[in-house]
Amino acid sequence: MIEPLYIRPVIAINDFLPIFVSAAFILIFGLFYAGIVTMIKMKKMKKVYYILAYFFWGLQIYCTYFLTMTIHSQPFTVKAMIVAMIAYLSVPHIYFYLITKSEQRYEN
Amino acid sequence: MQGQSNFKYEGQKLASWYFTVAMILFGAQLLLGLVAAIQFIYPSFLYGILDFSIARMIHINALVVWMVYAMIGAVYYLLPDETGIEVVGIGIAKLLFWILTLAVTVVVLVFIFIQVGAADIKTIWFITEGREYLEAPRWADIGIVVVVLGFLANTFLTAIKGRRTGIMTVILSDMIALAGLYLAGMFFTDNISMDQYWWWWVIHLWVEATWEVMVGALAAYALIRVVGANRKVVEMWLWIEVAMLFGSGILGLGHHYFWIGTPEYWWEIGALFSALEPLPLVGMFVHVLYDWGKENGFKEKAGEDTSSNNTPALLWLVSNGFGNFLGAGVWGFFHTLPQVNIYTHGTQFTAAHGHLAFFGAYATILIAMFYMAVQGKYGIKKLRATFASKMAIFLITFGVVGMGVALTIAGYEQVLIARAQLGATWDAFFIAQNQTWMAQAMDWRLIMGVVTTVGFFYLVKDLLSISKNPKNVY
Amino acid sequence: MAEKKVSVWSDNRFWQRSATWVTGFASLLLIWLTFDTMGQITMGNQKDINNHITKRVPSATVINYKVEYKMNQRRGHEVPVIGGDDGKGDSLFKVKENFFGRDNYSQKEADALLHLGKLASQAKNCMDCHTLLGNGAYYAPDLTKAWLDPAWQKGGTMQAMTGKSTKEEAMAEFLQNPGKYPTHARMMPNLGITQKEAVGLVAFLKHMATIDTNGFPRGFGKIKEGVVYARSK
């Protein structure tokens, strides 16, 4: 069996603040993204605002990229973050697809 | 609670007893929290009388116990409503309430007056078990298990006899898991790694899995009652939430196994599932927002009054959506990856996350349940927010968020100085504690704690008097 | 289902089953991992030490050995080193060290001391001020590697304050009379710790320092004197 090699580089002092801020903004931008999609589905916003929603998702991706680089992630963490970002992108869409289906079924 | 009661069922009356004790314990939690916060600034305060360890122990235990009381109360409240029948064995259920309350009182008195014992297994049985959150002595553990088994029997027999709903099915299976997990915390071992491995089974699988599912079920019930959402749609979404919460939460346990002696593979498991854990929280937030907006849209079209039938409960429900996401999601995520966590583990960051998450995810929805019980008790059709309701929600939320921010700053300072630079020694710890940023953060934490407490008094006043003000009741 | 075509995606039963499957699968995975972890964190015994087997949680008899915390090349972080190291950061289990004047505690004696210490750590509520393995309260220092803290070594401030000549005696003295040796305005209260309990607690602390915590806390004690970082550049 090959012994796994774990490398844990030290985080530079000046990197801590950007790390915490970017990690927080991953979720905050994620909330904006999901929130705008919801408002559009509720017809409180025009469809053109999808651009804005995806823009926030883009910012989310950027923050995630920045975070994973700054904490010197191993390949596995990088993959975990990619999975999480795809999940963020798709969850509101899956959710509203399901909601529409169930409303058609139970409310008409 | 005085005044005539409009409860249709004895089970709902019992729920109001549980809620009353929950509020008293909530008050105790705040009081002891203030003592501990003062001790951070003036360490000689009550030194040798009620030391920090004791104040802090009662602070966190009162928190857990008031939430468990409120959850049991919430189940008894919605049980007759969902099943359409009286709680089976209500006499025994009431007896169990008194036994539990008596046991809690004895445990608290022993904590306050005896405090610590000799290094003997007798101490573990009769004074304290000394494991953070699970300090209740062994006899009380067994008592809790017996009472909870009785509670489960009551709910099961009622659910089997009455109408079967999706919400009830989720709650019942969740309650079994919740009670079963408590057993994982009831043994003694000399091996501290083993000790903490199972300790997390109780702590994590309660607050990040089974409690969250309970919140999902309570929110579903509240959405049907307060907003008037369609049951089928809400229940379907509840099942999806259960899948997402358990799917990410159960293995999310891995993020507690980075540094307690457990193998390295928990780094990967912990990192992956921690990154997914906020997803259901986003989902729950979107869900509340969407249902609320949709039902309002229906009412507007029909030319009906769009105001909710219980505004204070709705306000707390919405703050639950935000709070759960912010406290459990954002504050949890930014220190959860192992690369960062090696620096933040065991600092005030954890305290910040704890305050915001327990409040945002649990306190908010349970307070919403209190308001629903008030509405049910006095048979009020439409309950409107009073000045006190608004002050309560504003001051409590502002206070807890303020404490969270202050503790985050303290934690950040601790990470930089005590951890990253000085290497976590005894001296490093106290050098960090002596910095101005830390000292002032602790001042602000106390101030915000006082704000929260003032909000709590508004909440008590409101819960007792909102029904008596004809302006707010329709 | 005859009235109209319905999608499985809007079917309550489908989602109920999915939730059950997801929960069941996650639980099974957790149970499987638990079995593996249990095997890896079971406490070792003197035989392991004799055979030079490094356990994540070693035998209680490590109190007979010299304990250090050193960078391990293969692991990429610090690990506890018991009885001297081989130059690469792995334990040699050779170099002994006196613990209260002896270095020949039998398995039974060492187990009894650790048992007493662990019980004392719970009976005195250590975790509601300190953190152990990083878990607990944040009012007082982390005790994970307290045994290796420079303050308790020869020439360290804590050892000097108690007037004792070894770190185990200094720690035991402090635990029995914390009020006599204030290190900070935030003093440890007197918890009625007896001489015997204090010895047990020190054994518990020494044993805890030998647990492989995957490099936590990072860079323990890397700066002996407190020099606080000022923004460079």
mmCIF file of N, CA and C in Angstrom, chain A residues 6 8-11 13 16-20 23-28 30-31 34-35 38-39 41-42 44 67-68 71-74 76-77 79-81 83-84 87-88 91-92 95-96 98-100 102-103 106-107, chain B residues 230 232-233 236-237 240 244 259 264-265 267-269 271-272 275-276 278-279 282-283 285-287 289-295 298 322 325-326 329-330 333-335 337-340 343-344 349 412 415-416 420-421:
data_model
loop_
_atom_site.group_PDB
_atom_site.id
_atom_site.type_symbol
_atom_site.label_atom_id
_atom_site.label_comp_id
_atom_site.label_asym_id
_atom_site.label_seq_id
_atom_site.Cartn_x
_atom_site.Cartn_y
_atom_site.Cartn_z
ATOM 1 N N TYR A 6 0.502 13.743 2.870
ATOM 2 C CA TYR A 6 -0.303 14.921 3.169
ATOM 3 C C TYR A 6 0.602 16.120 3.356
ATOM 4 N N ARG A 8 0.666 20.040 4.373
ATOM 5 C CA ARG A 8 -0.129 21.093 4.996
ATOM 6 C C ARG A 8 0.695 22.367 5.059
ATOM 7 N N PRO A 9 0.718 23.138 3.959
ATOM 8 C CA PRO A 9 1.510 24.359 4.015
ATOM 9 C C PRO A 9 0.919 25.326 5.036
ATOM 10 N N VAL A 10 1.792 26.077 5.635
ATOM 11 C CA VAL A 10 1.352 27.069 6.615
ATOM 12 C C VAL A 10 0.656 28.213 5.885
ATOM 13 N N ILE A 11 -0.402 28.747 6.473
ATOM 14 C CA ILE A 11 -1.095 29.879 5.861
ATOM 15 C C ILE A 11 -0.407 31.166 6.309
ATOM 16 N N ILE A 13 0.174 34.924 7.416
ATOM 17 C CA ILE A 13 -0.623 35.781 8.297
ATOM 18 C C ILE A 13 -1.541 36.710 7.509
ATOM 19 N N PHE A 16 -5.120 35.358 6.166
ATOM 20 C CA PHE A 16 -6.270 34.915 6.954
ATOM 21 C C PHE A 16 -7.534 35.729 6.685
ATOM 22 N N LEU A 17 -7.401 37.056 6.674
ATOM 23 C CA LEU A 17 -8.602 37.879 6.472
ATOM 24 C C LEU A 17 -9.249 37.593 5.114
ATOM 25 N N PRO A 18 -8.462 37.625 4.009
ATOM 26 C CA PRO A 18 -9.084 37.280 2.715
ATOM 27 C C PRO A 18 -9.734 35.897 2.726
ATOM 28 N N ILE A 19 -9.150 34.950 3.431
ATOM 29 C CA ILE A 19 -9.727 33.604 3.464
ATOM 30 C C ILE A 19 -11.112 33.636 4.116
ATOM 31 N N PHE A 20 -11.202 34.263 5.285
ATOM 32 C CA PHE A 20 -12.499 34.282 5.971
ATOM 33 C C PHE A 20 -13.535 35.061 5.166
ATOM 34 N N ALA A 23 -14.628 33.067 2.070
ATOM 35 C CA ALA A 23 -15.465 31.925 2.446
ATOM 36 C C ALA A 23 -16.877 32.390 2.777
ATOM 37 N N ALA A 24 -16.978 33.529 3.491
ATOM 38 C CA ALA A 24 -18.306 34.035 3.829
ATOM 39 C C ALA A 24 -19.051 34.437 2.563
ATOM 40 N N PHE A 25 -18.319 35.068 1.626
ATOM 41 C CA PHE A 25 -19.003 35.564 0.427
ATOM 42 C C PHE A 25 -19.421 34.448 -0.515
ATOM 43 N N ILE A 26 -18.766 33.288 -0.426
ATOM 44 C CA ILE A 26 -19.238 32.161 -1.242
ATOM 45 C C ILE A 26 -20.715 31.943 -0.953
ATOM 46 N N LEU A 27 -21.049 31.893 0.323
ATOM 47 C CA LEU A 27 -22.438 31.612 0.675
ATOM 48 C C LEU A 27 -23.337 32.833 0.488
ATOM 49 N N ILE A 28 -22.802 34.018 0.740
ATOM 50 C CA ILE A 28 -23.648 35.206 0.603
ATOM 51 C C ILE A 28 -24.026 35.410 -0.869
ATOM 52 N N GLY A 30 -24.106 33.081 -2.993
ATOM 53 C CA GLY A 30 -24.997 31.965 -3.275
ATOM 54 C C GLY A 30 -26.429 32.297 -2.900
ATOM 55 N N LEU A 31 -26.578 33.005 -1.775
ATOM 56 C CA LEU A 31 -27.923 33.396 -1.341
ATOM 57 C C LEU A 31 -28.521 34.402 -2.325
ATOM 58 N N ALA A 34 -29.649 32.411 -5.389
ATOM 59 C CA ALA A 34 -30.893 31.669 -5.155
ATOM 60 C C ALA A 34 -32.063 32.624 -4.946
ATOM 61 N N GLY A 35 -31.808 33.738 -4.250
ATOM 62 C CA GLY A 35 -32.864 34.711 -3.970
ATOM 63 C C GLY A 35 -33.410 35.328 -5.249
ATOM 64 N N THR A 38 -35.470 32.932 -7.162
ATOM 65 C CA THR A 38 -36.780 32.805 -6.514
ATOM 66 C C THR A 38 -37.691 33.962 -6.864
ATOM 67 N N MET A 39 -37.156 35.192 -6.810
ATOM 68 C CA MET A 39 -37.976 36.365 -7.120
ATOM 69 C C MET A 39 -38.499 36.303 -8.555
ATOM 70 N N LYS A 41 -39.024 33.543 -10.305
ATOM 71 C CA LYS A 41 -40.047 32.503 -10.350
ATOM 72 C C LYS A 41 -41.350 32.987 -9.733
ATOM 73 N N MET A 42 -41.232 33.868 -8.726
ATOM 74 C CA MET A 42 -42.429 34.409 -8.093
ATOM 75 C C MET A 42 -43.035 35.532 -8.923
ATOM 76 N N LYS A 44 -41.842 38.451 -9.308
ATOM 77 C CA LYS A 44 -41.626 39.762 -8.697
ATOM 78 C C LYS A 44 -40.508 40.493 -9.425
ATOM 79 N N LEU A 67 -10.518 31.038 -2.565
ATOM 80 C CA LEU A 67 -10.370 30.358 -1.280
ATOM 81 C C LEU A 67 -9.524 29.093 -1.418
ATOM 82 N N THR A 68 -9.890 28.251 -2.397
ATOM 83 C CA THR A 68 -9.174 26.973 -2.519
ATOM 84 C C THR A 68 -7.698 27.202 -2.843
ATOM 85 N N ILE A 71 -5.847 28.641 0.501
ATOM 86 C CA ILE A 71 -5.580 27.684 1.586
ATOM 87 C C ILE A 71 -4.736 26.510 1.097
ATOM 88 N N HIS A 72 -4.205 26.584 -0.100
ATOM 89 C CA HIS A 72 -3.347 25.536 -0.663
ATOM 90 C C HIS A 72 -4.042 24.182 -0.625
ATOM 91 N N SER A 73 -5.218 24.080 -1.257
ATOM 92 C CA SER A 73 -5.981 22.830 -1.207
ATOM 93 C C SER A 73 -5.282 21.709 -1.951
ATOM 94 N N GLN A 74 -5.507 20.506 -1.463
ATOM 95 C CA GLN A 74 -5.072 19.339 -2.229
ATOM 96 C C GLN A 74 -6.130 19.075 -3.286
ATOM 97 N N PHE A 76 -8.193 16.823 -3.698
ATOM 98 C CA PHE A 76 -9.509 16.386 -3.260
ATOM 99 C C PHE A 76 -10.412 17.549 -2.870
ATOM 100 N N THR A 77 -9.861 18.499 -2.111
ATOM 101 C CA THR A 77 -10.672 19.645 -1.704
ATOM 102 C C THR A 77 -11.126 20.416 -2.937
ATOM 103 N N LYS A 79 -11.780 19.205 -5.845
ATOM 104 C CA LYS A 79 -12.908 18.485 -6.429
ATOM 105 C C LYS A 79 -14.169 18.692 -5.612
ATOM 106 N N ALA A 80 -14.034 18.651 -4.287
ATOM 107 C CA ALA A 80 -15.202 18.857 -3.421
ATOM 108 C C ALA A 80 -15.825 20.219 -3.697
ATOM 109 N N MET A 81 -14.977 21.234 -3.912
ATOM 110 C CA MET A 81 -15.504 22.575 -4.156
ATOM 111 C C MET A 81 -16.199 22.647 -5.517
ATOM 112 N N VAL A 83 -17.761 20.177 -6.996
ATOM 113 C CA VAL A 83 -19.057 19.521 -6.790
ATOM 114 C C VAL A 83 -20.030 20.482 -6.115
ATOM 115 N N ALA A 84 -19.552 21.169 -5.076
ATOM 116 C CA ALA A 84 -20.425 22.084 -4.349
ATOM 117 C C ALA A 84 -20.934 23.198 -5.261
ATOM 118 N N ALA A 87 -23.559 21.961 -7.549
ATOM 119 C CA ALA A 87 -24.778 21.769 -6.764
ATOM 120 C C ALA A 87 -25.492 23.102 -6.555
ATOM 121 N N TYR A 88 -24.719 24.161 -6.229
ATOM 122 C CA TYR A 88 -25.340 25.473 -6.040
ATOM 123 C C TYR A 88 -26.045 25.950 -7.302
ATOM 124 N N VAL A 91 -29.306 23.515 -7.821
ATOM 125 C CA VAL A 91 -30.358 23.302 -6.826
ATOM 126 C C VAL A 91 -31.588 24.199 -7.004
ATOM 127 N N PRO A 92 -31.451 25.526 -7.210
ATOM 128 C CA PRO A 92 -32.671 26.331 -7.384
ATOM 129 C C PRO A 92 -33.493 25.884 -8.593
ATOM 130 N N TYR A 95 -35.198 22.676 -7.781
ATOM 131 C CA TYR A 95 -36.252 22.983 -6.828
ATOM 132 C C TYR A 95 -37.494 23.527 -7.537
ATOM 133 N N PHE A 96 -37.311 24.507 -8.418
ATOM 134 C CA PHE A 96 -38.496 25.104 -9.054
ATOM 135 C C PHE A 96 -39.125 24.198 -10.101
ATOM 136 N N LEU A 98 -39.359 20.996 -9.648
ATOM 137 C CA LEU A 98 -40.184 20.108 -8.828
ATOM 138 C C LEU A 98 -41.434 20.807 -8.309
ATOM 139 N N ILE A 99 -41.242 22.071 -7.891
ATOM 140 C CA ILE A 99 -42.370 22.825 -7.349
ATOM 141 C C ILE A 99 -43.456 22.988 -8.409
ATOM 142 N N THR A 100 -43.043 23.328 -9.639
ATOM 143 C CA THR A 100 -44.030 23.508 -10.703
ATOM 144 C C THR A 100 -44.799 22.215 -10.945
ATOM 145 N N SER A 102 -45.273 19.752 -8.872
ATOM 146 C CA SER A 102 -46.162 19.359 -7.778
ATOM 147 C C SER A 102 -47.365 20.292 -7.702
ATOM 148 N N GLU A 103 -47.161 21.570 -8.069
ATOM 149 C CA GLU A 103 -48.307 22.473 -8.057
ATOM 150 C C GLU A 103 -49.323 22.084 -9.126
ATOM 151 N N TYR A 106 -51.155 19.060 -7.607
ATOM 152 C CA TYR A 106 -51.983 19.130 -6.402
ATOM 153 C C TYR A 106 -52.886 20.356 -6.326
ATOM 154 N N GLU A 107 -52.636 21.370 -7.138
ATOM 155 C CA GLU A 107 -53.396 22.597 -6.916
ATOM 156 C C GLU A 107 -54.390 22.928 -8.011
ATOM 157 N N ASN B 230 -50.098 24.843 0.614
ATOM 158 C CA ASN B 230 -50.712 23.565 0.274
ATOM 159 C C ASN B 230 -49.956 22.409 0.938
ATOM 160 N N LYS B 232 -49.810 19.127 0.449
ATOM 161 C CA LYS B 232 -49.110 18.142 -0.391
ATOM 162 C C LYS B 232 -47.755 18.678 -0.847
ATOM 163 N N VAL B 233 -47.772 19.939 -1.280
ATOM 164 C CA VAL B 233 -46.535 20.535 -1.786
ATOM 165 C C VAL B 233 -45.518 20.675 -0.654
ATOM 166 N N MET B 236 -44.097 17.276 0.320
ATOM 167 C CA MET B 236 -43.132 16.753 -0.637
ATOM 168 C C MET B 236 -41.778 17.432 -0.431
ATOM 169 N N TRP B 237 -41.842 18.749 -0.261
ATOM 170 C CA TRP B 237 -40.605 19.491 -0.065
ATOM 171 C C TRP B 237 -39.933 19.069 1.235
ATOM 172 N N ILE B 240 -37.814 16.123 0.609
ATOM 173 C CA ILE B 240 -36.571 16.469 -0.093
ATOM 174 C C ILE B 240 -35.576 17.066 0.894
ATOM 175 N N MET B 244 -31.798 15.914 1.870
ATOM 176 C CA MET B 244 -30.617 16.782 1.777
ATOM 177 C C MET B 244 -29.946 16.943 3.142
ATOM 178 N N TRP B 259 -9.092 16.498 14.364
ATOM 179 C CA TRP B 259 -7.954 16.649 15.291
ATOM 180 C C TRP B 259 -8.107 15.908 16.612
ATOM 181 N N GLU B 264 -6.760 10.324 9.112
ATOM 182 C CA GLU B 264 -6.772 11.462 8.185
ATOM 183 C C GLU B 264 -7.911 11.433 7.182
ATOM 184 N N TYR B 265 -8.465 10.242 6.883
ATOM 185 C CA TYR B 265 -9.488 10.260 5.835
ATOM 186 C C TYR B 265 -10.693 11.117 6.216
ATOM 187 N N TRP B 267 -10.547 14.095 7.004
ATOM 188 C CA TRP B 267 -10.344 15.418 6.388
ATOM 189 C C TRP B 267 -11.156 15.536 5.105
ATOM 190 N N GLU B 268 -11.029 14.525 4.248
ATOM 191 C CA GLU B 268 -11.723 14.572 2.956
ATOM 192 C C GLU B 268 -13.237 14.489 3.155
ATOM 193 N N ILE B 269 -13.646 13.525 3.999
ATOM 194 C CA ILE B 269 -15.085 13.354 4.212
ATOM 195 C C ILE B 269 -15.664 14.623 4.818
ATOM 196 N N ALA B 271 -14.490 17.705 4.705
ATOM 197 C CA ALA B 271 -14.461 18.849 3.798
ATOM 198 C C ALA B 271 -15.604 18.754 2.784
ATOM 199 N N LEU B 272 -15.789 17.580 2.181
ATOM 200 C CA LEU B 272 -16.810 17.437 1.137
ATOM 201 C C LEU B 272 -18.208 17.684 1.704
ATOM 202 N N ALA B 275 -18.988 21.239 2.803
ATOM 203 C CA ALA B 275 -19.256 22.153 1.691
ATOM 204 C C ALA B 275 -20.699 21.987 1.219
ATOM 205 N N LEU B 276 -21.275 20.792 1.401
ATOM 206 C CA LEU B 276 -22.651 20.560 0.956
ATOM 207 C C LEU B 276 -23.682 20.925 2.026
ATOM 208 N N PRO B 278 -24.475 23.608 3.701
ATOM 209 C CA PRO B 278 -25.314 24.804 3.585
ATOM 210 C C PRO B 278 -26.430 24.681 2.543
ATOM 211 N N LEU B 279 -26.314 23.722 1.604
ATOM 212 C CA LEU B 279 -27.317 23.616 0.531
ATOM 213 C C LEU B 279 -28.757 23.493 1.040
ATOM 214 N N VAL B 282 -29.993 26.803 2.238
ATOM 215 C CA VAL B 282 -30.433 27.693 1.162
ATOM 216 C C VAL B 282 -31.827 27.256 0.703
ATOM 217 N N GLY B 283 -31.989 25.941 0.571
ATOM 218 C CA GLY B 283 -33.274 25.399 0.142
ATOM 219 C C GLY B 283 -34.409 25.801 1.065
ATOM 220 N N PHE B 285 -34.538 28.311 3.057
ATOM 221 C CA PHE B 285 -34.755 29.753 2.960
ATOM 222 C C PHE B 285 -35.625 30.078 1.745
ATOM 223 N N VAL B 286 -35.222 29.534 0.595
ATOM 224 C CA VAL B 286 -35.961 29.782 -0.643
ATOM 225 C C VAL B 286 -37.411 29.315 -0.491
ATOM 226 N N HIS B 287 -37.564 28.182 0.164
ATOM 227 C CA HIS B 287 -38.868 27.572 0.315
ATOM 228 C C HIS B 287 -39.842 28.458 1.106
ATOM 229 N N LEU B 289 -39.568 31.696 1.642
ATOM 230 C CA LEU B 289 -39.786 32.921 0.883
ATOM 231 C C LEU B 289 -40.809 32.694 -0.231
ATOM 232 N N TYR B 290 -40.629 31.602 -0.953
ATOM 233 C CA TYR B 290 -41.477 31.331 -2.102
ATOM 234 C C TYR B 290 -42.924 31.067 -1.689
ATOM 235 N N ASP B 291 -43.090 30.230 -0.665
ATOM 236 C CA ASP B 291 -44.450 29.896 -0.231
ATOM 237 C C ASP B 291 -45.195 31.112 0.295
ATOM 238 N N TRP B 292 -44.479 31.928 1.036
ATOM 239 C CA TRP B 292 -45.074 33.126 1.600
ATOM 240 C C TRP B 292 -45.543 34.041 0.474
ATOM 241 N N GLY B 293 -44.629 34.280 -0.511
ATOM 242 C CA GLY B 293 -44.957 35.152 -1.622
ATOM 243 C C GLY B 293 -46.104 34.601 -2.469
ATOM 244 N N LYS B 294 -46.092 33.300 -2.676
ATOM 245 C CA LYS B 294 -47.095 32.673 -3.525
ATOM 246 C C LYS B 294 -48.489 32.789 -2.904
ATOM 247 N N GLU B 295 -48.572 32.471 -1.605
ATOM 248 C CA GLU B 295 -49.874 32.527 -0.936
ATOM 249 C C GLU B 295 -50.394 33.962 -0.890
ATOM 250 N N PHE B 298 -51.954 34.677 -4.229
ATOM 251 C CA PHE B 298 -53.309 34.122 -4.323
ATOM 252 C C PHE B 298 -54.319 35.035 -3.655
ATOM 253 N N PHE B 322 -33.512 33.154 7.450
ATOM 254 C CA PHE B 322 -32.266 33.923 7.376
ATOM 255 C C PHE B 322 -31.229 33.413 8.377
ATOM 256 N N PHE B 325 -29.501 30.080 7.752
ATOM 257 C CA PHE B 325 -28.529 30.193 6.680
ATOM 258 C C PHE B 325 -27.270 30.930 7.154
ATOM 259 N N LEU B 326 -27.498 32.039 7.870
ATOM 260 C CA LEU B 326 -26.372 32.873 8.285
ATOM 261 C C LEU B 326 -25.561 32.202 9.395
ATOM 262 N N GLY B 329 -25.015 28.233 8.319
ATOM 263 C CA GLY B 329 -24.393 28.162 6.997
ATOM 264 C C GLY B 329 -23.105 28.964 6.910
ATOM 265 N N VAL B 330 -23.232 30.288 6.867
ATOM 266 C CA VAL B 330 -22.053 31.132 6.614
ATOM 267 C C VAL B 330 -21.025 30.970 7.740
ATOM 268 N N PHE B 333 -19.503 27.517 7.641
ATOM 269 C CA PHE B 333 -18.664 27.180 6.493
ATOM 270 C C PHE B 333 -17.293 27.841 6.540
ATOM 271 N N PHE B 334 -17.240 29.088 7.010
ATOM 272 C CA PHE B 334 -15.945 29.749 6.836
ATOM 273 C C PHE B 334 -14.840 29.253 7.759
ATOM 274 N N HIS B 335 -15.154 28.404 8.701
ATOM 275 C CA HIS B 335 -14.034 27.817 9.450
ATOM 276 C C HIS B 335 -14.057 26.288 9.417
ATOM 277 N N LEU B 337 -13.255 24.088 6.618
ATOM 278 C CA LEU B 337 -12.294 23.318 5.828
ATOM 279 C C LEU B 337 -11.044 23.031 6.670
ATOM 280 N N PRO B 338 -10.510 21.807 6.611
ATOM 281 C CA PRO B 338 -9.439 21.424 7.525
ATOM 282 C C PRO B 338 -8.223 22.351 7.462
ATOM 283 N N GLN B 339 -7.932 22.870 6.256
ATOM 284 C CA GLN B 339 -6.762 23.744 6.123
ATOM 285 C C GLN B 339 -6.907 24.986 7.005
ATOM 286 N N VAL B 340 -8.163 25.473 7.144
ATOM 287 C CA VAL B 340 -8.422 26.655 7.954
ATOM 288 C C VAL B 340 -8.703 26.235 9.387
ATOM 289 N N TYR B 343 -6.373 26.142 12.410
ATOM 290 C CA TYR B 343 -6.094 27.385 13.131
ATOM 291 C C TYR B 343 -7.289 27.857 13.962
ATOM 292 N N THR B 344 -8.507 27.565 13.493
ATOM 293 C CA THR B 344 -9.681 28.139 14.167
ATOM 294 C C THR B 344 -10.279 27.208 15.210
ATOM 295 N N PHE B 349 -14.072 31.667 17.443
ATOM 296 C CA PHE B 349 -14.850 31.456 16.217
ATOM 297 C C PHE B 349 -15.964 30.456 16.471
ATOM 298 N N TYR B 412 -10.933 35.915 15.446
ATOM 299 C CA TYR B 412 -9.970 36.272 14.401
ATOM 300 C C TYR B 412 -8.640 36.688 15.027
ATOM 301 N N VAL B 415 -6.903 33.663 16.359
ATOM 302 C CA VAL B 415 -6.298 32.846 15.302
ATOM 303 C C VAL B 415 -4.948 33.444 14.894
ATOM 304 N N LEU B 416 -4.940 34.760 14.670
ATOM 305 C CA LEU B 416 -3.711 35.393 14.210
ATOM 306 C C LEU B 416 -2.614 35.331 15.264
ATOM 307 N N ALA B 420 -1.612 31.295 14.765
ATOM 308 C CA ALA B 420 -0.725 31.338 13.613
ATOM 309 C C ALA B 420 0.681 31.786 14.011
ATOM 310 N N GLN B 421 0.777 32.721 14.972
ATOM 311 C CA GLN B 421 2.098 33.245 15.278
ATOM 312 C C GLN B 421 2.769 32.601 16.463
#
